[in-house]
Short mmCIF file of C-alpha atoms in Angstrom, two decimals:
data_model
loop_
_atom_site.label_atom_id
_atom_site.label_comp_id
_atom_site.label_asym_id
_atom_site.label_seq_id
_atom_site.Cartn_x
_atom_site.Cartn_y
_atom_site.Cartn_z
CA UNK A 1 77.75 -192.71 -47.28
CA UNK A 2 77.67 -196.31 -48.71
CA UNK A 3 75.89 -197.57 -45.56
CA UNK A 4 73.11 -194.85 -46.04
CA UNK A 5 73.21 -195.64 -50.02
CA UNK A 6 72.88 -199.56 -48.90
CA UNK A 7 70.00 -198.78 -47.03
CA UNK A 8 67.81 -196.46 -49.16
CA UNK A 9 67.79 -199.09 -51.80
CA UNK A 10 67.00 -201.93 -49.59
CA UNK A 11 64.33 -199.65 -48.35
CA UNK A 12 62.79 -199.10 -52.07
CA UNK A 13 63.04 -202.75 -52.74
CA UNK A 14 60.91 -203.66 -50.02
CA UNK A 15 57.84 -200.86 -50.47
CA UNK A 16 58.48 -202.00 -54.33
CA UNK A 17 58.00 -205.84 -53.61
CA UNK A 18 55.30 -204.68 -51.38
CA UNK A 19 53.26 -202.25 -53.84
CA UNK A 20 53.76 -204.29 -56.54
CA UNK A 21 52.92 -207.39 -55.15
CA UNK A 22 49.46 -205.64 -53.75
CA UNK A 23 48.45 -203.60 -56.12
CA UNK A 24 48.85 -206.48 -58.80
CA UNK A 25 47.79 -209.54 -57.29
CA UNK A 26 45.32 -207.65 -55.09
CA UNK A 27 43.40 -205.21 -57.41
CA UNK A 28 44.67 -205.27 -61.01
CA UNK A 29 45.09 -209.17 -61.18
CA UNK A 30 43.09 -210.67 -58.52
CA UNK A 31 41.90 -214.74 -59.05
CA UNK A 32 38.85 -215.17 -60.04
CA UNK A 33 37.00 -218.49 -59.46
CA UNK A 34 34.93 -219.74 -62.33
CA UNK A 35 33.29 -223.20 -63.22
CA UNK A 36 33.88 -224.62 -59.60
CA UNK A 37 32.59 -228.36 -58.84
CA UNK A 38 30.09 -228.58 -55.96
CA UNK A 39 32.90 -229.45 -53.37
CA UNK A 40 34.95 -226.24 -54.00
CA UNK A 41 31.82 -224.01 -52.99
CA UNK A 42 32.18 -222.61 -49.41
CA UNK A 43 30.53 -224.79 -46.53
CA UNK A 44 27.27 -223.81 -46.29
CA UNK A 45 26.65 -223.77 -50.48
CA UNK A 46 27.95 -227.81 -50.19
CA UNK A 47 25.83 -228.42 -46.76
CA UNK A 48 22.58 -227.12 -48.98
CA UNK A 49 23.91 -229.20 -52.42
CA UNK A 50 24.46 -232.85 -50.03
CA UNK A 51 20.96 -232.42 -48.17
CA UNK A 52 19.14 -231.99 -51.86
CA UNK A 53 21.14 -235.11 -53.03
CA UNK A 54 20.18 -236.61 -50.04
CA UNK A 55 16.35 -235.98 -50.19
CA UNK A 56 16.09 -236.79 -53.89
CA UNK A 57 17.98 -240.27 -53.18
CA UNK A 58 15.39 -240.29 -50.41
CA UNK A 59 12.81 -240.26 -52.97
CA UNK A 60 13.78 -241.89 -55.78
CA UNK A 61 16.14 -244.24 -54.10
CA UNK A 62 18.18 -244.61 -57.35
CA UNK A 63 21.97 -245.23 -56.81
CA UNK A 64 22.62 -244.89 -60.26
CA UNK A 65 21.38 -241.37 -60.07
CA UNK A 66 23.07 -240.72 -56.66
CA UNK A 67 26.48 -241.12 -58.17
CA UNK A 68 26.12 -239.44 -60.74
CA UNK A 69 25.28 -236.30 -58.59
CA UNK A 70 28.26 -236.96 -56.81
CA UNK A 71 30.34 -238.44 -58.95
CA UNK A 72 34.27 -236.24 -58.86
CA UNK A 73 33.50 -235.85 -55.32
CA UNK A 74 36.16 -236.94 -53.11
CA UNK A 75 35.24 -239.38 -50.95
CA UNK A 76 37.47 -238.61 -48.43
CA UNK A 77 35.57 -235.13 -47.80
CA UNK A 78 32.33 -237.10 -48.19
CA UNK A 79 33.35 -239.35 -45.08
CA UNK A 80 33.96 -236.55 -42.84
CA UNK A 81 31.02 -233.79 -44.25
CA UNK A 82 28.34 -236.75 -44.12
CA UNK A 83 28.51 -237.63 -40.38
CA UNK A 84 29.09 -233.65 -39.77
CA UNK A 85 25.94 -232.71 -41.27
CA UNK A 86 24.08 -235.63 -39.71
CA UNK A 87 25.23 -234.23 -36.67
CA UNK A 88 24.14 -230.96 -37.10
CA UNK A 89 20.60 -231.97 -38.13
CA UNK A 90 20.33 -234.10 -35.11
CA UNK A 91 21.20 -231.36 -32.57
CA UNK A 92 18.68 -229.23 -34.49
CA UNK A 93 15.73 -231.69 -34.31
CA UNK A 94 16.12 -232.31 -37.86
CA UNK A 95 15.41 -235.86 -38.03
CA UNK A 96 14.17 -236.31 -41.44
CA UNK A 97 16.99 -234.30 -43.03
CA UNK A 98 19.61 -236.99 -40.43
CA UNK A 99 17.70 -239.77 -41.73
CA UNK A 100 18.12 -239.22 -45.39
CA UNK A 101 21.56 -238.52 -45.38
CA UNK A 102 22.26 -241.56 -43.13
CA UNK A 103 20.47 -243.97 -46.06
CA UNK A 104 22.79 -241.70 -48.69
CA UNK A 105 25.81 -242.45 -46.64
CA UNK A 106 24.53 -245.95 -46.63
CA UNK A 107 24.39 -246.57 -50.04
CA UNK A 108 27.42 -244.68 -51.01
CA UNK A 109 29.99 -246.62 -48.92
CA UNK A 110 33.29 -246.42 -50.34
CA UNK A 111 32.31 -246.19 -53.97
CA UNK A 112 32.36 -242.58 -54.22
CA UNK A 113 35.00 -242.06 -57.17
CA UNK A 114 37.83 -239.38 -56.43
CA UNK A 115 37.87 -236.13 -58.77
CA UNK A 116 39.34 -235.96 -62.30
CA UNK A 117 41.25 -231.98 -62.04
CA UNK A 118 41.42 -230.29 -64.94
CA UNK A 119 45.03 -230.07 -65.74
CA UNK A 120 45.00 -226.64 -67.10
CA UNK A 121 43.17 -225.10 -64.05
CA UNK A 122 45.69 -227.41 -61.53
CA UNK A 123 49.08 -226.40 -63.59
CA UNK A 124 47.66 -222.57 -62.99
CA UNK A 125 47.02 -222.98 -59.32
CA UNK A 126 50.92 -224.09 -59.20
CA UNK A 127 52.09 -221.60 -60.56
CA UNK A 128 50.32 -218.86 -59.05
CA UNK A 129 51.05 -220.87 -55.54
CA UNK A 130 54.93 -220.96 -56.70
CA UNK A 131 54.77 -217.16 -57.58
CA UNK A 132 53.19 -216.32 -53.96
CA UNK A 133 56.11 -218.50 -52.34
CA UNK A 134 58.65 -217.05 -54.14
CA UNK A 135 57.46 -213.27 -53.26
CA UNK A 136 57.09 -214.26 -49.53
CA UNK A 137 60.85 -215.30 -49.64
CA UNK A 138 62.04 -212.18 -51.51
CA UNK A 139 60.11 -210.07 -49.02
CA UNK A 140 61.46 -212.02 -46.12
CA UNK A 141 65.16 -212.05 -47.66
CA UNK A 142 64.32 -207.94 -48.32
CA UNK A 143 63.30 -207.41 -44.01
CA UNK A 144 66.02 -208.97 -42.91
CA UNK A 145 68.87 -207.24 -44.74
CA UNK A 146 67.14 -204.13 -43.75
CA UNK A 147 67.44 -205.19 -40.51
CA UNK A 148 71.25 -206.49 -40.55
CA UNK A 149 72.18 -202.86 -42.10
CA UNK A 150 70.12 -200.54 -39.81
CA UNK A 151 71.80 -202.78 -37.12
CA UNK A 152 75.10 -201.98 -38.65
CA UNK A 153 74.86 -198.65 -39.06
CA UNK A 154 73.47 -197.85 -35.54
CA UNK A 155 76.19 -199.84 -33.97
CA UNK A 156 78.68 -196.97 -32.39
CA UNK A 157 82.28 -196.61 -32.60
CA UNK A 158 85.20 -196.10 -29.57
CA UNK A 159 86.75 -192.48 -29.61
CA UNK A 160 89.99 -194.19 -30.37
CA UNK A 161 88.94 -196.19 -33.72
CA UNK A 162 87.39 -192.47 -34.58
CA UNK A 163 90.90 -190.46 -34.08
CA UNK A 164 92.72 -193.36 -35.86
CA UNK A 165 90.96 -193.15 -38.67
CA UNK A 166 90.45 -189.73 -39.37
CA UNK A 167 94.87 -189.79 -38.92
CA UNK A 168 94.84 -192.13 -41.72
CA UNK A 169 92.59 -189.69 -43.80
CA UNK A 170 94.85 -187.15 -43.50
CA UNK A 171 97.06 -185.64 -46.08
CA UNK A 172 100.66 -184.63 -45.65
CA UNK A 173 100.61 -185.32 -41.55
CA UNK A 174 103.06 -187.43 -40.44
CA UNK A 175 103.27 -189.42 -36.87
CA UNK A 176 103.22 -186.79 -34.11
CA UNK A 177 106.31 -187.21 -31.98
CA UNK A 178 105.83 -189.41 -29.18
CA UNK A 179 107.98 -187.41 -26.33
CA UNK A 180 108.26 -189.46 -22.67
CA UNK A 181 106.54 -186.96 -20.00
CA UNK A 182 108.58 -184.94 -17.75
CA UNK A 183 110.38 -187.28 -14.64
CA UNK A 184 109.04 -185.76 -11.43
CA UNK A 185 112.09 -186.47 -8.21
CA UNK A 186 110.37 -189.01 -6.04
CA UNK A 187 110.20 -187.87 -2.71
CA UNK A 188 112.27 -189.57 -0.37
CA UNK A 189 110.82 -192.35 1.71
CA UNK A 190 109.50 -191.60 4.96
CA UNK A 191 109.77 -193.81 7.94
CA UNK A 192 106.07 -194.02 8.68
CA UNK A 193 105.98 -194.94 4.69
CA UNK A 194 108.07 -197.58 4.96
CA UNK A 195 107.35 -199.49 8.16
CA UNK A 196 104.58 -202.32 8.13
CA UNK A 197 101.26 -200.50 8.37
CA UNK A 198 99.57 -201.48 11.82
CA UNK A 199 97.52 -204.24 12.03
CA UNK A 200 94.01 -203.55 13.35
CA UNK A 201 92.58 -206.11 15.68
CA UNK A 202 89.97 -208.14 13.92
CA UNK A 203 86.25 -208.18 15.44
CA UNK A 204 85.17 -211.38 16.48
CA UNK A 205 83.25 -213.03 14.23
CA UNK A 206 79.41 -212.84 15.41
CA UNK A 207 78.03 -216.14 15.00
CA UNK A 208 75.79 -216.78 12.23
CA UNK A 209 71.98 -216.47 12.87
CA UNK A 210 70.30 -219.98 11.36
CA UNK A 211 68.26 -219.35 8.23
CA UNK A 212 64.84 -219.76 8.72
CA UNK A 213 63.29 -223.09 7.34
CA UNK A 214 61.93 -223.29 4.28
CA UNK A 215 58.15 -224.01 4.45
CA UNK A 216 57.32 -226.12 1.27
CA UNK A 217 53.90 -225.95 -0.35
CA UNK A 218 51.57 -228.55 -0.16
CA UNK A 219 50.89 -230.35 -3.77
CA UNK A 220 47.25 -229.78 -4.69
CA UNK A 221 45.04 -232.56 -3.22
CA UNK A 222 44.51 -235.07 -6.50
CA UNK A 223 40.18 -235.66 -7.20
CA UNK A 224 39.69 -239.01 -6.79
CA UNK A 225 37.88 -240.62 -10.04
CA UNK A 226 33.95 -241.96 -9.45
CA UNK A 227 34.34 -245.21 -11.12
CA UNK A 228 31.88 -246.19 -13.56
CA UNK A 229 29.36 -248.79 -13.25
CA UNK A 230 30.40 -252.19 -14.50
CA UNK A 231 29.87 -252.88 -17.99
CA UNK A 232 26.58 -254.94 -19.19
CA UNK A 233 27.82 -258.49 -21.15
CA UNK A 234 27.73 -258.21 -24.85
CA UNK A 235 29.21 -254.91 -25.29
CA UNK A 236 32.44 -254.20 -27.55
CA UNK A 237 34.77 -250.91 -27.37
CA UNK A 238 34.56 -249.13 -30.31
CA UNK A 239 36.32 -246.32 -29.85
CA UNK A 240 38.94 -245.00 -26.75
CA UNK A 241 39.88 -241.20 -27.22
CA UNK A 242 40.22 -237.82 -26.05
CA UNK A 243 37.78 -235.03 -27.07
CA UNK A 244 39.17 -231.25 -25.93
CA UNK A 245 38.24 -227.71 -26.77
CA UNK A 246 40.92 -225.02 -26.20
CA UNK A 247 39.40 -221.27 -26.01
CA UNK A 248 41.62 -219.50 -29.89
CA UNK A 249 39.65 -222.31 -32.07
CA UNK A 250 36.64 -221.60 -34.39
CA UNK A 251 33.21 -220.17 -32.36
CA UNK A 252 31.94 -223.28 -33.63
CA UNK A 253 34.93 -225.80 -33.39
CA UNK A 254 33.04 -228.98 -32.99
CA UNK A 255 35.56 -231.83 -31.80
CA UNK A 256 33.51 -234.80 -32.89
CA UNK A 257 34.64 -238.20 -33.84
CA UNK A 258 32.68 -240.93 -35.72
CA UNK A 259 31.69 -244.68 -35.00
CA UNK A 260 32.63 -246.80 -37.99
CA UNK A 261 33.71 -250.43 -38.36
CA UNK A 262 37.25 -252.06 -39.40
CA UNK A 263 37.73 -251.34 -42.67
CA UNK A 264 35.10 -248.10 -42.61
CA UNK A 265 32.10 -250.55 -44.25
CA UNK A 266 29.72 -249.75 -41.65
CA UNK A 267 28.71 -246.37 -40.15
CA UNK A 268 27.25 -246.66 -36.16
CA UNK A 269 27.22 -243.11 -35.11
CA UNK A 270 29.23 -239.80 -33.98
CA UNK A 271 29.51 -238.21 -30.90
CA UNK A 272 31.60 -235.03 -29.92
CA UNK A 273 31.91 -232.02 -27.71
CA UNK A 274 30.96 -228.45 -28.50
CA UNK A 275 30.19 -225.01 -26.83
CA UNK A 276 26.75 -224.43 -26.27
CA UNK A 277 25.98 -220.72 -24.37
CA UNK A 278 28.95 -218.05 -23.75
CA UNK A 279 29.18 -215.65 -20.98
CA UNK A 280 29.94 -212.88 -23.68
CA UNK A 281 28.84 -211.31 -27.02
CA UNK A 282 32.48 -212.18 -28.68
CA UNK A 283 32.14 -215.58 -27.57
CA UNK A 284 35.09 -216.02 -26.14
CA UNK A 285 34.05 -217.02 -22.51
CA UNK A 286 32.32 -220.23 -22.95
CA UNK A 287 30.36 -221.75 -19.77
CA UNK A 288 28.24 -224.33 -21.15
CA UNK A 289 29.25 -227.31 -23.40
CA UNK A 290 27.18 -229.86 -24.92
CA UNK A 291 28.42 -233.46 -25.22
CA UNK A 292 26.47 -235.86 -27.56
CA UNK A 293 26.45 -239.65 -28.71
CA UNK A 294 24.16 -239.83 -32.26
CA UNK A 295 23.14 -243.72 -32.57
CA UNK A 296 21.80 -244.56 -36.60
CA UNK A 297 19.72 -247.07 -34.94
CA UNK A 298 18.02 -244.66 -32.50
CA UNK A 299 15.69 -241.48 -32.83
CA UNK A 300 17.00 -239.10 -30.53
CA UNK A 301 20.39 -237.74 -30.25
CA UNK A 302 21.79 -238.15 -26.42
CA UNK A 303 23.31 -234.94 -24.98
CA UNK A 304 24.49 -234.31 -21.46
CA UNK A 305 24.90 -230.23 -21.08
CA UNK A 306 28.18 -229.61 -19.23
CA UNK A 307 27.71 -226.43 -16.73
CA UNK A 308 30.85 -224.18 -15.26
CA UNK A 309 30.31 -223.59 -11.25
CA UNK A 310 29.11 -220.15 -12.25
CA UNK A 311 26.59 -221.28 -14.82
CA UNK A 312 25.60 -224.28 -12.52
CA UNK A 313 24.38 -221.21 -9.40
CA UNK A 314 22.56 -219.33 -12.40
CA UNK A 315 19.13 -220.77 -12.36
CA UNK A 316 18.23 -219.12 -15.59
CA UNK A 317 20.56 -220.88 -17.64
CA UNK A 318 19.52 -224.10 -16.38
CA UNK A 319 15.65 -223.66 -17.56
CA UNK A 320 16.93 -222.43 -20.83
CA UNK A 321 18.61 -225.65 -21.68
CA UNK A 322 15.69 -227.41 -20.48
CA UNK A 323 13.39 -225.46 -22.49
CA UNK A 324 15.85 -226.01 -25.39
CA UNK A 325 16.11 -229.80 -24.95
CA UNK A 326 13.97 -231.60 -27.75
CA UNK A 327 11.88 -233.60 -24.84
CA UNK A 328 11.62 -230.94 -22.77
CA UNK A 329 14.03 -232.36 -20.15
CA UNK A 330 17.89 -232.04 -19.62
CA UNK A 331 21.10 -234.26 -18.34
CA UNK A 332 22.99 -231.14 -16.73
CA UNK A 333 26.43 -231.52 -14.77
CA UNK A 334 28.46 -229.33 -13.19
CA UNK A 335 32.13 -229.56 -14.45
CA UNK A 336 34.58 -230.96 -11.89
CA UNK A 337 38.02 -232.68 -12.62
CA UNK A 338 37.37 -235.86 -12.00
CA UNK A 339 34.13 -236.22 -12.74
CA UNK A 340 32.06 -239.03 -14.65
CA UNK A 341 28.62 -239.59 -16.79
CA UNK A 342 27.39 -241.77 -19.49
CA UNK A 343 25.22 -241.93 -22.17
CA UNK A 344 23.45 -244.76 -23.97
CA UNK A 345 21.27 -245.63 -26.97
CA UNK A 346 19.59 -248.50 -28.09
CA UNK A 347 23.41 -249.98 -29.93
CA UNK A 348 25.88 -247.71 -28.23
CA UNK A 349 27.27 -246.58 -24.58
CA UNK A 350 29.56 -244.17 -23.74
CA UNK A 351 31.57 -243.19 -20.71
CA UNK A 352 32.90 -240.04 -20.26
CA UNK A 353 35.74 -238.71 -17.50
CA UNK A 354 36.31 -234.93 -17.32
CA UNK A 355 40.64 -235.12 -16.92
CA UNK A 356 41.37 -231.38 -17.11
CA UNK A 357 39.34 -228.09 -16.91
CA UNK A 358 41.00 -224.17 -17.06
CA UNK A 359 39.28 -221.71 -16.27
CA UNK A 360 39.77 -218.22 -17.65
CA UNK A 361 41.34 -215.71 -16.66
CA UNK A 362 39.52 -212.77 -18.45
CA UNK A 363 36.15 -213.93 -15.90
CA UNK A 364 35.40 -214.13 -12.50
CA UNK A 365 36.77 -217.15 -10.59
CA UNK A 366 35.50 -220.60 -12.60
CA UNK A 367 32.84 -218.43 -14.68
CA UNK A 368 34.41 -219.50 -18.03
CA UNK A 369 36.68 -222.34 -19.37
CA UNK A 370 39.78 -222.15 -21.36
CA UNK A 371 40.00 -225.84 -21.83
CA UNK A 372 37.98 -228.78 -21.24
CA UNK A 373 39.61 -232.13 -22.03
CA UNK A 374 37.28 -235.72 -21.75
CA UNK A 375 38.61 -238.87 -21.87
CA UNK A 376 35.99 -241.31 -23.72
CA UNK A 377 35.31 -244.80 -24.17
CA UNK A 378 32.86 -245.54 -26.45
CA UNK A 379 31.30 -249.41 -26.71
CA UNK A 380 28.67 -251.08 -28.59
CA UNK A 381 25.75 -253.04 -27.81
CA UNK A 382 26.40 -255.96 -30.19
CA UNK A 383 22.76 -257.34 -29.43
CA UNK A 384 20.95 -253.83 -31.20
CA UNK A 385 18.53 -254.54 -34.21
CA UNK A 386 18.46 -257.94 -33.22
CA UNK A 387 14.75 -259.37 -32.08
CA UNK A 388 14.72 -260.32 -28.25
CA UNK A 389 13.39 -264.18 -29.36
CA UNK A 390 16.46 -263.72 -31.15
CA UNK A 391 18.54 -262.97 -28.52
CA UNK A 392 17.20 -265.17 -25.76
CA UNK A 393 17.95 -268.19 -28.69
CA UNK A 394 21.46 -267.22 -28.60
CA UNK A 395 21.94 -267.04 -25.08
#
C-alpha cells in the first residue's frame, strides 16, 4: 500500500507542476513585450528599420544623424546583419538597396556603441529565466522518481521470498516441524551396474572441409581532384574555409562568410552557399544550390548554380535558372566529389572544391542532397581600384 500511496502523489505532483506551470505562465501570466529597441524586433521588422537608415544616410549622408538612429545597437549584430542583408539584396537584383547599406557599413566601422539595458527590464528577464530553470528541474526531478517507483513496484518477487514473508506475518504459528523423508532400502547392486560401462568405438574423425576464402570488398575508387589553374601574381588569401549545408537546418540556412581585413577596418565582400530549387513542397529535398562571391568594388554578384545528377538531366530546371539569372545567362555544374570552379570579380577570386556530397535517401538515386560540403579559398586582387598607369608604374 505505501508503494501505491508513493506513487499517486508523485503522480499529482507532476500534472500539478505541469497545470500550474501552463496555465499560469501560458494563459493567466504570459510575457508581454513592451517598449522594445529596434534590434529586439523579429528579423524582417529590423531588415525594413536598417534599409530606411541606410537610404536616409544615403541621402543626407550625415554620420551624426546615422548614429544616432543606431545608437544602443550592438555592433556585434550590426557586423553580421549588415553583410547579410547586402547579400540578400544582391541575389535579388537589388543594387541600390546593396549599395546604400555598403556606404552605411562604411561609415559606421567599429563605432557603433553597445546598448545601455534597462536594469529593471534585465533583473526581470532573470528572474523569470531562473523561475523557468528551476520548474524544468522540479519537473525533471518529478519524471524520474515516477519512473524509479513504477520500476519498483513492477519488479516481481520469487515464490519463496512470498511464503517467507507471509510466515513472518503470521500470528500464533510457530516453525512447522522439519521431519527427514522416509529412507527407501537401496536395491542391491547388480553386476551389469557395477562393471565399467562398455566403451563404444569412436568414429573416425572426418577431416575438416577448408572454409571458403573470404572475398574482401574493394575500397571505393578515390575522385581524383582537377587542380586549379595557377594563381595570377598580386593576389593575397583572404580567407581558407569550409562552407556545408546539412538537410534538418533552417529552409533558408544561408552558410555565408564575410571578407574583412585584420583588425575588421575594412569590409571586401561575402560569399556563401545556399539552396536554391527543392524537389518537394516541404523543402526538404534540395537539388539545386547557389554559391556566390559579392565584391563592394563590383556591380554584379557572381553565382555558380550547383545541379544534383537528377536536376542536371532535367532540361527545365536548367532554363529556369537561366531565365532567373540577372544577365540572362548561367554558370551551372553538376555536383561531383571532387569537383572544382571559380569565381572572380574585379578585387576578389575564389576557388571552390566540392569534398563531400550525400545524397538522400527519401529520393530516387542522387535526386536530392543531404549534405554538400566545399572547401574554399578565397584571395584578393591587391591591384583593384587602382588606375592601370598606376599599376604599370609600380611594376
Amino acid at each position: 500500500m505505501s508503494d501505491r500511496k508513493n506513487l499517486v502523489l508523485a503522480a499529482v505532483f507532476v500534472a500539478g507542476l505541469l497545470v500550474g506551470w501552463l496555465v499560469l505562465g501560458w494563459l493567466l501570466f504570459p510575457v508581454h513585450w513592451v517598449n522594445v529597441d529596434p534590434w529586439e524586433m523579429r528579423p524582417s521588422a529590423r531588415a525594413t528599420y536598417l534599409d530606411l537608415v541606410a537610404e536616409d544616410y544615403a541621402i543626407h549622408q550625415d554620420k551624426s544623424r546615422l548614429e544616432a538612429l543606431l545608437m544602443g545597437w550592438p555592433s556585434a549584430d550590426l557586423a553580421e546583419s549588415l553583410p547579410r542583408l547586402i547579400t540578400y539584396h544582391q541575389r535579388h537584383g537589388q543594387v541600390e538597396q546593396a549599395r546604400a547599406l555598403g556606404m552605411m557599413m562604411g561609415a559606421l566601422g567599429t563605432e557603433v556603441s553597445h546598448p545601455v539595458r534597462k536594469k529593471g527590464s534585465a533583473l526581470w528577464k532573470w528572474i523569470f529565466s531562473l523561475i523557468e530553470v528551476l520548474l524544468l528541474t522540479l519537473l525533471f526531478v518529478g519524471v524520474l522518481y515516477v519512473v524509479w517507483r513504477v520500476k519498483k513496484s513492477m519488479e516481481a518477487r520469487t515464490p519463496v521470498e512470498q511464503r517467507e514473508e507471509a510466515g513472518q506475518k503470521a500470528v500464533g504459528v510457530g516453525p512447522m516441524p522439519t521431519s527427514s523423508p522416509a529412507r527407501v532400502p537401496e536395491a542391491p547392486a547388480s553386476p551389469e551396474t557395477t562393471s565399467s560401462p562398455a566403451r563404444v568405438p569412436e568414429a573416425p574423425a572426418s577431416p575438416q572441409a577448408a572454409p571458403p576464402p573470404v572475398q574482401v570488398p574493394e575500397a571505393p575508387a578515390i575522385p581524383e581532384i582537377t587542380p586549379p589553374p595557377a594563381l595570377k601574381p598580386g593576389r593575397q588569401l583572404l580567407d581558407r574555409t569550409v562552407l556545408e549545408f546539412h538537410v534538418g537546418d533552417e529552409v533558408d540556412y544561408t552558410d555565408s562568410r564575410d571578407l574583412v581585413s585584420e583588425g575588421r577596418k575594412e569590409f571586401f565582400g561575402n560569399y556563401g552557399i545556399a539552396p536554391e530549387e527543392w524537389l518537394d513542397k516541404r523543402q526538404e529535398l534540395p537539388w539545386v544550390f547557389s554559391v556566390w562571391l559579392f565584391d563592394k568594388l563590383d556591380i554584379n554578384t557572381k553565382t555558380v548554380f550547383l545541379l544534383t545528377p537528377g536536376a542536371w538531366k532535367n532540361e527545365d530546371v536548367r532554363n529556369a535558372l537561366v531565365k532567373s539569372s540577372d544577365q540572362g545567362e548561367a554558370q551551372m555544374l553538376e555536383i561531383k566529389p571532387g569537383s572544382s570552379f571559380a569565381l572572380e570579380t574585379s578585387g576578389l577570386y575564389m576557388r571552390c572544391v566540392v569534398s563531400q556530397v550525400d545524397y538522400s535517401s527519401k529520393a530516387d538515386p542522387e535526386m536530392a542532397v543531404s549534405e554538400i560540403r566545399l572547401d574554399v579559398d578565397v584571395y584578393r586582387n591587391t591591384g583593384a581600384g587602382i588606375p592601370s598607369f598606376l599599376r604599370n608604374a609600380r611594376k
